[in-house]
Each structure stands twice: as structure tokens, then as C-alpha cells.
XYZ file of C-alpha atoms in Angstrom:
233
model
C -11.220 11.957 -0.061
C -9.114 8.813 -0.649
C -5.969 9.903 1.209
C -4.803 11.753 4.281
C -1.522 13.526 4.943
C 0.957 12.136 7.464
C 4.547 13.406 7.838
C 4.305 15.179 4.460
C 3.186 11.991 2.709
C -0.231 11.202 1.277
C -1.470 7.863 2.593
C -4.446 6.158 0.992
C -7.179 5.562 3.544
C -7.997 2.041 2.217
C -4.348 0.989 2.591
C -4.175 2.556 6.062
C -7.289 0.637 7.139
C -5.903 -2.539 5.590
C -2.607 -2.133 7.433
C -4.401 -1.381 10.707
C -6.615 -4.460 10.291
C -3.632 -6.664 9.581
C -1.720 -5.217 12.542
C -4.639 -6.051 14.852
C -4.832 -9.573 13.383
C -1.120 -10.109 14.014
C -1.375 -8.666 17.522
C -4.335 -10.868 18.422
C -2.698 -13.926 16.834
C 0.173 -13.764 19.324
C -2.316 -13.870 22.207
C -4.264 -16.687 20.588
C -1.060 -18.563 19.816
C 0.065 -18.310 23.448
C -3.343 -19.388 24.706
C -3.496 -22.422 22.428
C 0.107 -23.328 23.205
C -0.264 -23.315 26.980
C -3.963 -23.620 27.828
C -4.841 -26.662 25.753
C -6.008 -29.072 28.419
C -5.656 -26.527 31.260
C -2.789 -28.404 32.902
C -1.294 -26.511 35.873
C 2.189 -26.589 34.305
C 0.766 -25.153 31.093
C -0.844 -22.267 32.975
C 2.470 -21.577 34.695
C 4.226 -21.554 31.302
C 1.650 -19.108 29.995
C 2.312 -16.792 32.927
C 6.035 -17.016 32.218
C 5.696 -15.445 28.754
C 3.775 -12.437 30.053
C 3.492 -9.512 29.563
C 2.374 -10.189 26.004
C 1.385 -6.650 25.013
C 4.888 -5.486 24.135
C 5.863 -8.825 22.593
C 2.743 -8.894 20.426
C 3.365 -5.288 19.377
C 6.954 -6.074 18.335
C 5.908 -9.148 16.329
C 3.036 -7.339 14.620
C 5.204 -4.286 13.894
C 7.997 -6.394 12.391
C 5.624 -8.220 10.056
C 3.813 -5.038 8.975
C 7.104 -3.260 8.222
C 8.355 -6.257 6.250
C 5.135 -6.462 4.270
C 5.451 -2.755 3.578
C 8.980 -3.349 2.302
C 7.500 -5.932 -0.085
C 5.230 -3.250 -1.562
C 2.023 -4.603 -0.081
C 0.809 -1.150 0.979
C 1.582 0.647 -2.262
C -0.456 1.357 -5.389
C -1.923 -1.812 -6.845
C 0.345 -3.777 -9.113
C -0.676 -6.326 -11.737
C -0.154 -9.184 -9.288
C -2.835 -11.805 -8.836
C -3.781 -13.232 -5.453
C -1.172 -16.023 -5.743
C 1.642 -13.494 -6.200
C 0.325 -11.402 -3.332
C 0.297 -14.467 -1.067
C 3.877 -15.183 -2.141
C 4.903 -11.629 -1.242
C 3.123 -11.951 2.119
C 5.102 -15.143 2.780
C 8.334 -13.370 1.862
C 7.367 -10.540 4.207
C 6.885 -13.066 7.028
C 10.310 -14.565 6.321
C 11.986 -11.147 6.468
C 10.089 -10.310 9.654
C 11.153 -13.444 11.473
C 14.775 -12.984 10.468
C 14.528 -9.535 12.049
C 12.747 -10.961 15.104
C 15.505 -13.542 15.582
C 17.969 -10.665 15.885
C 15.636 -8.726 18.201
C 15.168 -11.772 20.475
C 18.944 -12.240 20.584
C 19.610 -8.615 21.519
C 16.574 -8.307 23.838
C 15.935 -11.729 25.431
C 13.056 -10.349 27.532
C 10.997 -10.085 24.316
C 11.554 -13.727 23.385
C 8.569 -15.870 22.401
C 8.839 -19.623 22.032
C 8.816 -21.323 18.639
C 5.474 -22.922 19.422
C 3.765 -19.572 19.955
C 5.424 -18.069 16.871
C 4.395 -20.984 14.634
C 0.779 -21.025 15.832
C 0.477 -17.234 15.633
C 2.032 -17.255 12.145
C -0.368 -19.893 10.841
C -3.413 -18.069 12.222
C -2.366 -14.619 11.050
C -1.130 -15.758 7.621
C -4.447 -17.418 6.750
C -6.417 -14.474 8.176
C -4.380 -11.890 6.249
C -4.694 -13.881 3.001
C -8.484 -13.879 3.451
C -8.497 -10.150 4.261
C -6.449 -9.461 1.118
C -8.816 -11.499 -1.034
C -11.820 -9.556 0.291
C -9.939 -6.255 -0.038
C -9.032 -6.877 -3.681
C -12.602 -7.727 -4.588
C -14.629 -5.039 -2.831
C -12.465 -1.901 -3.059
C -12.556 0.331 -6.126
C -9.271 -0.377 -7.924
C -8.903 3.236 -9.107
C -8.838 4.444 -5.507
C -5.773 2.290 -4.886
C -3.822 3.193 -8.004
C -1.269 5.946 -8.430
C -2.960 9.118 -9.696
C -1.228 10.441 -12.820
C -1.832 13.719 -14.653
C -0.700 13.911 -18.281
C 0.572 17.309 -19.413
C -0.626 17.366 -23.003
C -3.622 16.194 -24.988
C -2.116 15.861 -28.462
C -0.643 12.997 -30.442
C 1.863 11.881 -27.806
C -0.756 12.032 -25.046
C -3.144 10.000 -27.223
C -0.471 7.307 -27.427
C -0.366 7.143 -23.629
C -4.146 6.887 -23.558
C -4.044 3.956 -25.990
C -1.398 2.262 -23.875
C -3.497 2.733 -20.765
C -6.586 1.228 -22.417
C -4.641 -1.820 -23.613
C -3.280 -2.463 -20.118
C -6.240 -1.965 -17.798
C -4.490 -3.662 -14.883
C -1.639 -1.149 -14.698
C -0.953 0.336 -11.290
C -1.776 3.900 -12.338
C -4.946 5.866 -12.969
C -4.916 8.783 -15.411
C -6.815 11.639 -13.788
C -6.873 13.666 -17.006
C -4.980 15.247 -19.891
C -4.050 18.921 -19.673
C -4.691 21.094 -22.706
C -1.532 22.807 -23.934
C -2.101 26.216 -25.575
C -1.221 26.086 -29.257
C -1.411 22.295 -29.438
C -4.222 20.443 -31.223
C -6.085 18.094 -28.887
C -6.463 14.503 -30.087
C -7.494 12.921 -26.792
C -11.268 12.571 -26.304
C -12.680 15.926 -25.212
C -14.232 14.681 -21.951
C -10.754 13.667 -20.742
C -9.164 17.032 -21.498
C -8.656 19.518 -18.651
C -8.362 23.260 -19.247
C -6.809 24.771 -16.161
C -7.983 28.043 -14.646
C -5.723 27.728 -11.583
C -1.972 27.089 -11.191
C -0.859 23.580 -12.075
C 0.649 22.933 -8.640
C -2.583 23.934 -6.884
C -4.659 21.706 -9.161
C -2.261 18.791 -8.590
C -2.513 19.238 -4.838
C -6.317 19.509 -4.832
C -6.689 16.401 -7.016
C -4.026 14.460 -5.070
C -1.913 13.922 -8.201
C 1.206 11.854 -7.500
C 2.968 12.092 -10.853
C 2.867 14.454 -13.806
C 3.772 12.888 -17.155
C 5.004 15.243 -19.862
C 3.460 14.408 -23.237
C 3.747 17.454 -25.458
C 4.504 17.210 -29.156
C 7.077 20.004 -29.043
C 8.698 20.662 -25.679
C 10.303 23.853 -27.003
C 6.923 25.579 -27.038
C 4.716 26.469 -24.082
C 6.737 24.348 -21.684
C 5.862 25.372 -18.074
C 9.212 24.779 -16.426
C 8.448 26.926 -13.365
C 5.052 25.333 -12.769
C 6.496 21.834 -13.038
C 9.274 22.738 -10.609
C 6.587 23.971 -8.208
C 4.933 20.557 -8.454
């Protein structure tokens, strides 16, 4: 099973694990940034400065949370788009910028959470490089279809065949067609192994197969159009 349900939303397990990994990287980077900022050379004044920024748990949590939320706002935890690694890195950088604008406001309103620029810069450099590497590995080892939006096409005739052709000519699209539903009274043109003949309600099938979108592709919507079933979905 590629997803789990949280607050009535289906969340893909690979994206959840990716987000968790990146959160832990960001959290740890704040600690490492503080250590490198104040413990380099082990001067007594540096150790005192390090003690002054404690406790780091809450501060690291706030920084990591802000960056993760900003990256989420940039679509980095959604179904795969056609972006290459360079575009993903650019969106990560934009996410960092948004996060630190938010953190500036948080530090102003809650001074007790403030972290010095030195710690922020070191932590940012460490986490940014680490997350870019994680993303590169993620994009190359995870099955792309698991990460794409699951689409069910209602219809298997001429219009549905057009969608199938479009899908084959754009393999890097951010959707995966789970199948084409046979419509009674309509001649199937789509390849037979892709055609689904339902024996259960459409809504139940969509739920079992974790379908996220149903695309209507019937040649004549005036015939055999399952309005009630689609409303159930």
C-alpha cells in the first residue's frame, strides 16, 4: 500500500518518509550549526555562548518545521512534476527563503526562540546540501508511478484512446492512469488489458485502488452517464 490516511487525506508513504528524513536533517543541522559556531577551538567564551542559546530542542523544531512547511507550499511533497533536479533545487531554495522570512517574524514576536545569524547560515548550508543529496537519491531509486497522482478514466472508447495516446507521448507527466473503465454500450478502442469491467460500485473501487481523480472520457455523455456514482466519488 503506497499511502496512508491522515485527517481524511491520503498521504503517500514515500513522501511522508522523505519529509520525515528532511525534518530530521534540518533539526540536526541546527545542533551541528550551533556546535560548529561556538565549539570550534573550545574557547571558554565560545562554550558560554553555546550555553546561552540553549535549549535548542524547541528552536531546532521551529526552524525545521518552518522549512518543511515552506517546502510543502512549494509543492515538494506532492505528486511528481516534470521538473528536473535543477528545478527542484531551485524550489528548495525558494522554500528556504520563504521559511527564513517567516522565521524573522517569529524571532521578532518570540525573542526567546532567536538563533544567531551564524548558526542559521551554517545550519542552512549543511541542511541544504544534505536535502539536495537526499532528493537526488529519492528521485533515482523510488518507483515514479508510486509518486504520481492516480487517475481513473471513465471510458475506453475513442475519447479515452486519445487520452492514452497523450499519456504515452508525455511519459514524464505527474499522473498515472490506473485503468480505463468500460462503458456499457460503448465500443472499446483502448487496449483490452487496460480496460476495467467493474463488478462493484465505482466509489468502492476508487477507494480500494486509491484513485485521486476520475476523468470522464465517454463519446456520448447523454448515454449511460453515472451521475450518482460520480457524485459518490
